[in-house]
Amino acid sequence: MTRLSSLAILATGILAGAAGSYWYVHRPEPMSMTATEHAEPVNGDRKILYYRNPMGLPDTSKVPKKDSMGMDYIPVYADEAADDAVSISPGKVQRSGVKTETVGKKSIARAVRGVGLVEHDESRLWTVTVRSDGYVENLFVNKTGQRVVEGDPLFRFYSPQIQLAQVDLLVAKRGQGGRNASRDIDGAMQRLRNLGVPESRIEDVLETETNPRTIDWASPATGHVIRKNVIEGQRVMAGDELFRIGNHERVWVIAQLAESDIGDIAVGTPVTVTLRAFPNMPHQGEVTFIYPEMMKPETRTLSVRVELPNPDGRIKPGMYADVVFHPETEEAPVAAVPASAVIDSGTRKIVLVATGEGRFEPREVKIGRTGDGYVEVLEGVKPGEDVVTAATFLIDSESNLKAALQSLEHRDAIP
C-alpha cells in the first residue's frame, strides 16, 4: 500500500470519528416534560421514552449513550412502556418449566414455630429450712436427685430453742391447776409451731410428758431433691435452705417466639410439643401463659409457657423441645397466591401474571398474611388470574423483565 493511500484511509477514519462524536456531543438535551411530552418520534410513529442500560442495571438515560464497555443503551418505546408485558417464545417457556396457578380464595392459617426448654413447674417446688439455729446430727437423704416421699425424715435435728419451748410446754401442763394454765399451754404450743415443729411432735410431748433431745425433720412433699446444701454434722442457721424438692408429675415448656409471631398467639392456642429426646412421641397441649415482657431483648423473643403432664417422669427439666403453635382463625377466605409466585426486590413485591401466548405481565402487589405456603394478596391481582409459580427467576433472566420493571419505576418517577 502506498503512503498516499494510507494517509487517505487515516483521514477518512478521523472524519468518521469526528462525525460520530459530533452526533453525541452536540445532540440537544431534552427538556423536562411529562411522560407524554418527553417522548420523541423515531422510526415513524414510534416514540422513545428513555434509554435503558444494556446489561439490565438500574440506570436510564434521556439521551443515547454508551456504557463503560462501549455498548449502546437500548431505547424503550412508548408503546412498549404502555404494555409492560414480557414476551417469551413458547420454546423457552417450555424449556424453563414455567408453571402457573389460578388465584383463588383461601383461608390463611399458618403454623408458628418456636424452640422451647423444659423447666420445673414452679408451683411444685419446695424448699426445706429450719426456723432456729441447730445441728444436723444424722442425714437420711444425702444425695442430689434422690426421691423422697412426703412425711419421710430428711435429717435428725438438734435445736436448743426447740428444747426450751418443749420445757415450757411441760411446765405449763404440770401447772394445770392454776388460773392461767390453759393460756400457758396454748402459748407454749404456739411457740413450738412458730419454730416449725409439727403437730404430731407437740401432741407426743403432751402425751408422754417427755422432752426429746432431737427431732426428725420430715419432707414437706413427694418428689426429687434438686438441690442439697447440707452435710451430716453441719451447724445450720435459721432460714438456711437445706434442700430444694421438685415434683415432676407436671412440667413446664418455656418456648421462645419471634416478635413478628406474637400477634397470632393467645392463651388457649393449641400446641404440639416434640422433645428432641423422643422425636416420635409428640405431646399435645395449649398455651397457659404469655409472659408480660420480652424476656430476651437481645434476640427479640417473647417467652410462652406450655404445661405438660409427666406421670412417668420421662420428661426431664433441661430437655430441648420443638414447639408448633396452631392459631385458630375464623376469618373469611381471601385472595391468595403461592409464596413462590412473589418476587421480592427489596423495595417492592412483584408477581408475574400469565396473559397467554407466552406473555407475562409484571404486577406490583401488596401482600398480607402468610401461611400454608400461600400469601394473602391485598392489591395487584384478582381471583381468576393466572400467576407464575415456578421458573419466575428464569423468566427474569431469559427476558426483558428488568426493563419492564425499570419502566414501572421510571413512570413512577415522572411527575
Short mmCIF file of C-alpha atoms in Angstrom, two decimals:
data_model
loop_
_atom_site.label_atom_id
_atom_site.label_comp_id
_atom_site.label_asym_id
_atom_site.label_seq_id
_atom_site.Cartn_x
_atom_site.Cartn_y
_atom_site.Cartn_z
CA MET A 1 0.00 0.00 0.00
CA THR A 2 1.35 3.43 -0.97
CA ARG A 3 1.90 6.18 1.55
CA LEU A 4 -0.74 8.31 -0.15
CA SER A 5 -3.44 5.65 0.18
CA SER A 6 -2.56 5.15 3.89
CA LEU A 7 -3.00 8.85 4.57
CA ALA A 8 -6.37 8.80 2.81
CA ILE A 9 -7.61 5.92 4.96
CA LEU A 10 -6.43 7.65 8.15
CA ALA A 11 -8.17 10.90 7.20
CA THR A 12 -11.39 9.05 6.45
CA GLY A 13 -11.33 7.41 9.89
CA ILE A 14 -10.72 10.73 11.65
CA LEU A 15 -13.61 12.37 9.83
CA ALA A 16 -15.93 9.47 10.64
CA GLY A 17 -14.97 9.62 14.33
CA ALA A 18 -15.48 13.34 14.39
CA ALA A 19 -18.90 12.96 12.85
CA GLY A 20 -19.89 10.35 15.45
CA SER A 21 -18.58 12.49 18.29
CA TYR A 22 -20.50 15.47 16.96
CA TRP A 23 -23.74 13.41 16.97
CA TYR A 24 -23.28 12.51 20.66
CA VAL A 25 -21.82 15.76 21.92
CA HIS A 26 -23.98 18.24 20.12
CA ARG A 27 -27.29 16.39 20.41
CA PRO A 28 -29.55 18.80 22.34
CA GLU A 29 -30.57 17.68 25.88
CA PRO A 30 -34.36 17.12 26.04
CA MET A 31 -36.24 19.47 28.32
CA SER A 32 -38.05 18.16 31.41
CA MET A 33 -41.58 17.17 30.32
CA THR A 34 -44.42 14.99 31.29
CA ALA A 35 -44.49 11.34 30.24
CA THR A 36 -46.32 12.22 27.00
CA GLU A 37 -44.31 15.31 26.11
CA HIS A 38 -40.94 13.62 26.73
CA ALA A 39 -41.43 11.01 24.02
CA GLU A 40 -39.62 11.86 20.79
CA PRO A 41 -40.59 10.40 17.41
CA VAL A 42 -38.35 7.85 15.75
CA ASN A 43 -38.98 5.21 13.11
CA GLY A 44 -42.24 6.73 12.02
CA ASP A 45 -44.93 6.76 14.70
CA ARG A 46 -42.92 5.02 17.46
CA LYS A 47 -41.65 7.28 20.23
CA ILE A 48 -38.77 6.76 22.61
CA LEU A 49 -39.40 7.41 26.29
CA TYR A 50 -35.85 6.79 27.53
CA TYR A 51 -32.82 4.53 27.11
CA ARG A 52 -32.01 1.66 29.48
CA ASN A 53 -28.74 0.01 30.40
CA PRO A 54 -28.00 -2.94 28.05
CA MET A 55 -26.79 -5.08 30.98
CA GLY A 56 -30.02 -4.66 32.94
CA LEU A 57 -28.54 -2.33 35.54
CA PRO A 58 -30.89 0.21 37.20
CA ASP A 59 -29.64 3.09 35.06
CA THR A 60 -31.59 5.03 32.45
CA SER A 61 -30.82 8.00 30.25
CA LYS A 62 -32.89 10.57 28.39
CA VAL A 63 -30.39 10.63 25.51
CA PRO A 64 -28.47 7.91 23.64
CA LYS A 65 -25.25 6.90 25.37
CA LYS A 66 -22.84 4.02 25.85
CA ASP A 67 -21.98 2.09 28.97
CA SER A 68 -18.49 1.55 30.36
CA MET A 69 -17.96 -1.38 27.97
CA GLY A 70 -18.91 0.65 24.89
CA MET A 71 -22.35 -0.95 24.44
CA ASP A 72 -25.22 1.25 23.25
CA TYR A 73 -28.11 1.87 25.65
CA ILE A 74 -31.34 0.24 24.46
CA PRO A 75 -34.29 2.51 23.61
CA VAL A 76 -37.59 1.93 25.38
CA TYR A 77 -40.53 2.93 23.22
CA ALA A 78 -43.78 4.46 24.38
CA ASP A 79 -45.86 1.55 23.12
CA GLU A 80 -43.58 -0.93 24.95
CA ALA A 81 -43.78 1.01 28.21
CA ALA A 82 -47.54 1.22 27.97
CA ASP A 83 -47.64 -2.54 27.59
CA ASP A 84 -45.48 -3.87 30.42
CA ALA A 85 -45.96 -7.50 29.41
CA VAL A 86 -42.89 -9.67 28.89
CA SER A 87 -42.91 -11.80 25.75
CA ILE A 88 -41.06 -15.11 25.67
CA SER A 89 -41.10 -17.66 22.90
CA PRO A 90 -43.14 -20.81 23.58
CA GLY A 91 -40.00 -22.90 23.26
CA LYS A 92 -38.25 -21.03 26.04
CA VAL A 93 -41.36 -21.21 28.21
CA GLN A 94 -41.47 -24.98 27.78
CA ARG A 95 -37.75 -25.43 28.43
CA SER A 96 -37.88 -23.23 31.54
CA GLY A 97 -40.51 -25.40 33.21
CA VAL A 98 -42.88 -22.50 33.80
CA LYS A 99 -45.89 -23.39 35.96
CA THR A 100 -48.91 -21.26 36.71
CA GLU A 101 -51.72 -21.34 39.23
CA THR A 102 -55.04 -19.56 39.27
CA VAL A 103 -55.52 -17.00 42.00
CA GLY A 104 -58.28 -18.21 44.32
CA LYS A 105 -59.88 -17.61 47.70
CA LYS A 106 -58.19 -19.37 50.62
CA SER A 107 -58.28 -19.26 54.40
CA ILE A 108 -54.82 -18.26 55.52
CA ALA A 109 -53.79 -20.20 58.62
CA ARG A 110 -50.16 -20.68 59.45
CA ALA A 111 -48.31 -22.73 61.99
CA VAL A 112 -46.00 -20.72 64.21
CA ARG A 113 -42.80 -22.48 65.20
CA GLY A 114 -40.54 -21.92 68.16
CA VAL A 115 -37.99 -23.68 70.34
CA GLY A 116 -38.52 -24.48 73.98
CA LEU A 117 -36.79 -25.69 77.11
CA VAL A 118 -38.32 -27.98 79.72
CA GLU A 119 -38.28 -26.41 83.18
CA HIS A 120 -39.59 -27.20 86.65
CA ASP A 121 -43.18 -26.38 87.42
CA GLU A 122 -42.63 -23.50 89.83
CA SER A 123 -45.84 -24.33 91.70
CA ARG A 124 -44.40 -27.76 92.54
CA LEU A 125 -41.16 -26.66 94.16
CA TRP A 126 -40.50 -26.75 97.92
CA THR A 127 -37.60 -25.52 99.99
CA VAL A 128 -36.64 -27.13 103.32
CA THR A 129 -35.41 -24.73 106.00
CA VAL A 130 -35.33 -24.60 109.81
CA ARG A 131 -36.52 -21.67 111.94
CA SER A 132 -33.92 -21.95 114.66
CA ASP A 133 -30.18 -22.47 114.93
CA GLY A 134 -29.02 -26.02 115.49
CA TYR A 135 -27.07 -29.03 114.27
CA VAL A 136 -27.73 -31.77 111.72
CA GLU A 137 -26.78 -34.93 113.62
CA ASN A 138 -27.92 -37.52 111.08
CA LEU A 139 -28.56 -37.03 107.35
CA PHE A 140 -31.02 -39.57 105.92
CA VAL A 141 -31.19 -38.04 102.42
CA ASN A 142 -27.62 -37.40 101.34
CA LYS A 143 -27.74 -37.41 97.51
CA THR A 144 -28.93 -34.85 94.98
CA GLY A 145 -31.63 -36.34 92.76
CA GLN A 146 -32.76 -38.79 95.46
CA ARG A 147 -36.50 -39.40 95.52
CA VAL A 148 -38.32 -38.57 98.75
CA VAL A 149 -41.89 -39.13 99.93
CA GLU A 150 -43.94 -36.64 101.90
CA GLY A 151 -43.51 -37.31 105.63
CA ASP A 152 -40.29 -39.29 105.32
CA PRO A 153 -37.42 -37.97 107.53
CA LEU A 154 -34.73 -35.95 105.78
CA PHE A 155 -32.36 -35.38 108.70
CA ARG A 156 -32.18 -35.52 112.53
CA PHE A 157 -32.00 -32.04 114.04
CA TYR A 158 -30.93 -30.77 117.45
CA SER A 159 -32.01 -27.23 118.41
CA PRO A 160 -31.64 -25.63 121.87
CA GLN A 161 -34.58 -23.31 121.11
CA ILE A 162 -36.90 -26.22 120.43
CA GLN A 163 -35.69 -27.87 123.65
CA LEU A 164 -36.60 -24.77 125.69
CA ALA A 165 -40.01 -24.48 124.05
CA GLN A 166 -40.75 -28.14 124.89
CA VAL A 167 -39.76 -27.49 128.52
CA ASP A 168 -42.16 -24.54 128.66
CA LEU A 169 -44.95 -26.78 127.38
CA LEU A 170 -44.26 -29.44 130.02
CA VAL A 171 -44.17 -26.83 132.82
CA ALA A 172 -47.47 -25.33 131.64
CA LYS A 173 -49.10 -28.77 131.61
CA ARG A 174 -47.91 -29.64 135.09
CA GLY A 175 -49.34 -26.39 136.39
CA GLN A 176 -52.85 -27.02 135.09
CA GLY A 177 -54.35 -26.27 138.48
CA GLY A 178 -53.52 -22.55 138.14
CA ARG A 179 -55.84 -19.84 136.90
CA ASN A 180 -53.98 -19.28 133.60
CA ALA A 181 -52.95 -22.88 132.97
CA SER A 182 -54.89 -23.22 129.71
CA ARG A 183 -53.49 -19.98 128.35
CA ASP A 184 -49.95 -21.01 129.27
CA ILE A 185 -50.33 -24.36 127.48
CA ASP A 186 -51.68 -22.66 124.35
CA GLY A 187 -48.81 -20.19 124.39
CA ALA A 188 -46.18 -22.93 124.73
CA MET A 189 -47.75 -24.92 121.88
CA GLN A 190 -47.80 -21.83 119.66
CA ARG A 191 -44.09 -21.22 120.28
CA LEU A 192 -43.34 -24.76 119.08
CA ARG A 193 -45.47 -24.20 115.97
CA ASN A 194 -43.59 -20.98 115.27
CA LEU A 195 -40.33 -22.97 115.34
CA GLY A 196 -41.66 -25.32 112.68
CA VAL A 197 -42.30 -28.27 114.99
CA PRO A 198 -45.11 -30.43 113.52
CA GLU A 199 -48.36 -31.05 115.39
CA SER A 200 -47.57 -34.76 115.78
CA ARG A 201 -44.44 -33.92 117.78
CA ILE A 202 -46.31 -31.42 120.01
CA GLU A 203 -49.02 -33.99 120.80
CA ASP A 204 -46.37 -36.61 121.57
CA VAL A 205 -44.69 -34.28 124.12
CA LEU A 206 -48.03 -33.62 125.84
CA GLU A 207 -48.95 -37.31 126.00
CA THR A 208 -45.61 -38.71 127.12
CA GLU A 209 -44.56 -35.65 129.15
CA THR A 210 -41.00 -36.12 127.87
CA ASN A 211 -38.54 -33.72 126.31
CA PRO A 212 -36.90 -35.44 123.28
CA ARG A 213 -33.46 -34.02 122.52
CA THR A 214 -33.70 -34.22 118.70
CA ILE A 215 -36.41 -34.15 116.08
CA ASP A 216 -36.56 -35.98 112.75
CA TRP A 217 -37.33 -33.32 110.15
CA ALA A 218 -39.89 -34.62 107.66
CA SER A 219 -40.10 -33.98 103.91
CA PRO A 220 -42.84 -31.49 103.01
CA ALA A 221 -43.63 -33.11 99.63
CA THR A 222 -43.08 -36.05 97.34
CA GLY A 223 -40.52 -35.51 94.61
CA HIS A 224 -36.82 -35.40 93.89
CA VAL A 225 -34.08 -33.49 95.65
CA ILE A 226 -32.90 -30.97 93.07
CA ARG A 227 -30.65 -29.04 95.45
CA LYS A 228 -28.81 -30.20 98.59
CA ASN A 229 -26.91 -27.68 100.72
CA VAL A 230 -26.21 -29.64 103.91
CA ILE A 231 -23.90 -32.41 105.08
CA GLU A 232 -24.04 -34.54 108.21
CA GLY A 233 -22.84 -32.78 111.39
CA GLN A 234 -23.23 -29.30 109.90
CA ARG A 235 -24.31 -26.37 112.03
CA VAL A 236 -27.17 -24.54 110.37
CA MET A 237 -28.68 -21.13 110.95
CA ALA A 238 -32.33 -20.20 110.98
CA GLY A 239 -33.53 -19.57 107.42
CA ASP A 240 -30.79 -21.53 105.64
CA GLU A 241 -32.03 -23.52 102.66
CA LEU A 242 -31.05 -27.14 103.30
CA PHE A 243 -32.92 -28.91 100.50
CA ARG A 244 -34.99 -28.00 97.46
CA ILE A 245 -37.52 -30.58 96.33
CA GLY A 246 -39.29 -30.66 92.98
CA ASN A 247 -42.27 -32.69 91.89
CA HIS A 248 -42.08 -33.59 88.18
CA GLU A 249 -45.52 -35.06 87.63
CA ARG A 250 -46.16 -31.90 85.62
CA VAL A 251 -43.52 -29.78 83.88
CA TRP A 252 -43.36 -26.50 82.02
CA VAL A 253 -42.09 -25.94 78.48
CA ILE A 254 -40.95 -22.35 78.03
CA ALA A 255 -40.99 -21.58 74.31
CA GLN A 256 -39.38 -18.58 72.63
CA LEU A 257 -41.44 -16.80 69.96
CA ALA A 258 -40.20 -14.26 67.45
CA GLU A 259 -41.61 -10.77 67.89
CA SER A 260 -43.36 -10.96 64.50
CA ASP A 261 -45.34 -14.05 65.58
CA ILE A 262 -46.67 -12.77 68.89
CA GLY A 263 -49.88 -11.35 67.41
CA ASP A 264 -51.13 -14.80 66.35
CA ILE A 265 -50.75 -16.44 69.78
CA ALA A 266 -53.18 -16.26 72.71
CA VAL A 267 -53.82 -18.19 75.90
CA GLY A 268 -55.51 -21.45 74.90
CA THR A 269 -53.82 -21.74 71.49
CA PRO A 270 -53.27 -25.46 70.71
CA VAL A 271 -49.64 -26.55 70.74
CA THR A 272 -47.68 -29.59 69.61
CA VAL A 273 -44.50 -30.19 71.61
CA THR A 274 -41.90 -32.62 70.26
CA LEU A 275 -39.00 -33.37 72.55
CA ARG A 276 -35.74 -33.93 70.73
CA ALA A 277 -35.07 -36.88 73.02
CA PHE A 278 -38.33 -38.51 71.84
CA PRO A 279 -38.93 -37.29 68.26
CA ASN A 280 -41.64 -39.89 67.62
CA MET A 281 -43.71 -39.02 70.69
CA PRO A 282 -45.29 -35.57 70.20
CA HIS A 283 -47.27 -34.11 73.10
CA GLN A 284 -50.43 -32.07 72.69
CA GLY A 285 -51.06 -29.10 74.94
CA GLU A 286 -52.06 -25.46 74.94
CA VAL A 287 -50.65 -22.07 75.84
CA THR A 288 -51.28 -21.45 79.54
CA PHE A 289 -49.43 -18.17 79.98
CA ILE A 290 -47.76 -15.44 77.90
CA TYR A 291 -45.08 -13.55 79.78
CA PRO A 292 -45.73 -9.80 80.03
CA GLU A 293 -42.33 -8.63 78.76
CA MET A 294 -39.62 -9.53 76.29
CA MET A 295 -37.51 -11.97 78.29
CA LYS A 296 -34.63 -11.80 75.82
CA PRO A 297 -34.48 -8.33 74.26
CA GLU A 298 -31.20 -9.14 72.51
CA THR A 299 -32.95 -11.81 70.41
CA ARG A 300 -36.34 -10.03 70.28
CA THR A 301 -38.22 -13.08 71.52
CA LEU A 302 -41.09 -13.49 73.96
CA SER A 303 -41.49 -16.43 76.34
CA VAL A 304 -44.66 -18.51 76.26
CA ARG A 305 -45.50 -21.23 78.76
CA VAL A 306 -46.96 -24.63 77.96
CA GLU A 307 -47.76 -27.14 80.73
CA LEU A 308 -47.40 -30.88 80.08
CA PRO A 309 -48.36 -33.86 82.26
CA ASN A 310 -45.42 -36.12 83.11
CA PRO A 311 -46.77 -39.05 85.13
CA ASP A 312 -44.00 -41.45 84.12
CA GLY A 313 -41.20 -38.93 84.61
CA ARG A 314 -39.81 -39.34 81.08
CA ILE A 315 -39.68 -35.60 80.51
CA LYS A 316 -36.65 -34.16 82.28
CA PRO A 317 -36.05 -30.48 83.05
CA GLY A 318 -33.42 -29.09 80.71
CA MET A 319 -34.57 -31.03 77.62
CA TYR A 320 -34.91 -29.16 74.33
CA ALA A 321 -38.23 -29.17 72.52
CA ASP A 322 -39.59 -28.07 69.14
CA VAL A 323 -42.88 -26.27 69.64
CA VAL A 324 -45.51 -25.74 66.91
CA PHE A 325 -48.42 -23.41 67.64
CA HIS A 326 -51.68 -23.80 65.74
CA PRO A 327 -53.51 -20.46 65.78
CA GLU A 328 -57.20 -20.81 65.14
CA THR A 329 -58.62 -18.41 62.57
CA GLU A 330 -62.24 -17.75 61.72
CA GLU A 331 -61.56 -15.12 59.08
CA ALA A 332 -63.20 -15.35 55.65
CA PRO A 333 -61.18 -16.71 52.70
CA VAL A 334 -59.05 -14.12 50.94
CA ALA A 335 -57.31 -13.84 47.57
CA ALA A 336 -54.03 -15.74 47.85
CA VAL A 337 -51.14 -16.80 45.65
CA PRO A 338 -48.40 -19.38 46.30
CA ALA A 339 -45.43 -17.95 48.17
CA SER A 340 -43.15 -18.99 45.28
CA ALA A 341 -45.03 -16.61 42.96
CA VAL A 342 -43.86 -13.47 44.77
CA ILE A 343 -40.59 -11.85 43.69
CA ASP A 344 -39.29 -9.61 46.45
CA SER A 345 -36.91 -6.98 45.09
CA GLY A 346 -36.41 -5.40 48.48
CA THR A 347 -38.39 -2.25 47.69
CA ARG A 348 -41.42 -3.83 46.04
CA LYS A 349 -43.06 -7.20 45.59
CA ILE A 350 -43.86 -8.43 42.08
CA VAL A 351 -45.87 -11.32 40.65
CA LEU A 352 -45.90 -12.40 37.00
CA VAL A 353 -49.41 -12.69 35.58
CA ALA A 354 -49.70 -15.02 32.59
CA THR A 355 -51.80 -13.29 29.93
CA GLY A 356 -51.46 -16.05 27.31
CA GLU A 357 -49.36 -16.79 24.22
CA GLY A 358 -46.07 -16.57 26.13
CA ARG A 359 -46.79 -13.13 27.56
CA PHE A 360 -46.21 -12.34 31.24
CA GLU A 361 -47.17 -9.09 32.87
CA PRO A 362 -45.24 -7.98 36.00
CA ARG A 363 -47.62 -6.66 38.65
CA GLU A 364 -46.68 -4.91 41.85
CA VAL A 365 -48.71 -6.38 44.70
CA LYS A 366 -49.39 -5.58 48.32
CA ILE A 367 -49.31 -8.69 50.48
CA GLY A 368 -50.74 -9.56 53.88
CA ARG A 369 -50.56 -12.69 56.00
CA THR A 370 -48.71 -15.85 55.01
CA GLY A 371 -49.44 -19.46 55.88
CA ASP A 372 -49.56 -22.99 54.48
CA GLY A 373 -47.33 -21.95 51.58
CA TYR A 374 -49.66 -19.14 50.43
CA VAL A 375 -49.55 -15.35 50.65
CA GLU A 376 -52.57 -13.11 51.01
CA VAL A 377 -52.74 -10.52 48.21
CA LEU A 378 -54.42 -7.26 49.19
CA GLU A 379 -53.83 -5.40 45.92
CA GLY A 380 -52.46 -6.15 42.47
CA VAL A 381 -54.18 -9.32 41.27
CA LYS A 382 -57.73 -10.65 41.29
CA PRO A 383 -59.18 -14.15 41.73
CA GLY A 384 -59.27 -15.98 38.40
CA GLU A 385 -55.99 -14.61 37.03
CA ASP A 386 -53.08 -16.99 36.43
CA VAL A 387 -49.77 -16.26 38.15
CA VAL A 388 -46.38 -17.89 37.57
CA THR A 389 -45.40 -20.16 40.46
CA ALA A 390 -42.25 -21.80 39.06
CA ALA A 391 -39.30 -20.55 36.99
CA THR A 392 -40.02 -16.90 37.85
CA PHE A 393 -36.31 -16.11 38.02
CA LEU A 394 -35.66 -17.98 34.78
CA ILE A 395 -38.22 -15.74 33.11
CA ASP A 396 -36.37 -12.82 34.66
CA SER A 397 -33.06 -13.95 33.17
CA GLU A 398 -34.40 -15.02 29.77
CA SER A 399 -36.49 -11.92 29.09
CA ASN A 400 -36.56 -8.17 29.39
CA LEU A 401 -38.32 -8.34 32.76
CA LYS A 402 -35.73 -5.98 34.24
CA ALA A 403 -36.56 -3.47 31.56
CA ALA A 404 -40.26 -3.82 32.28
CA LEU A 405 -39.68 -3.27 35.98
CA GLN A 406 -37.47 -0.29 35.23
CA SER A 407 -40.28 1.04 33.08
CA LEU A 408 -42.58 0.88 36.08
CA GLU A 409 -40.03 2.69 38.24
CA HIS A 410 -39.39 5.30 35.54
CA ARG A 411 -43.11 6.06 35.15
CA ASP A 412 -43.48 6.35 38.92
CA ALA A 413 -40.64 8.89 38.98
CA ILE A 414 -42.17 11.12 36.25
CA PRO A 415 -44.17 13.95 37.91
#
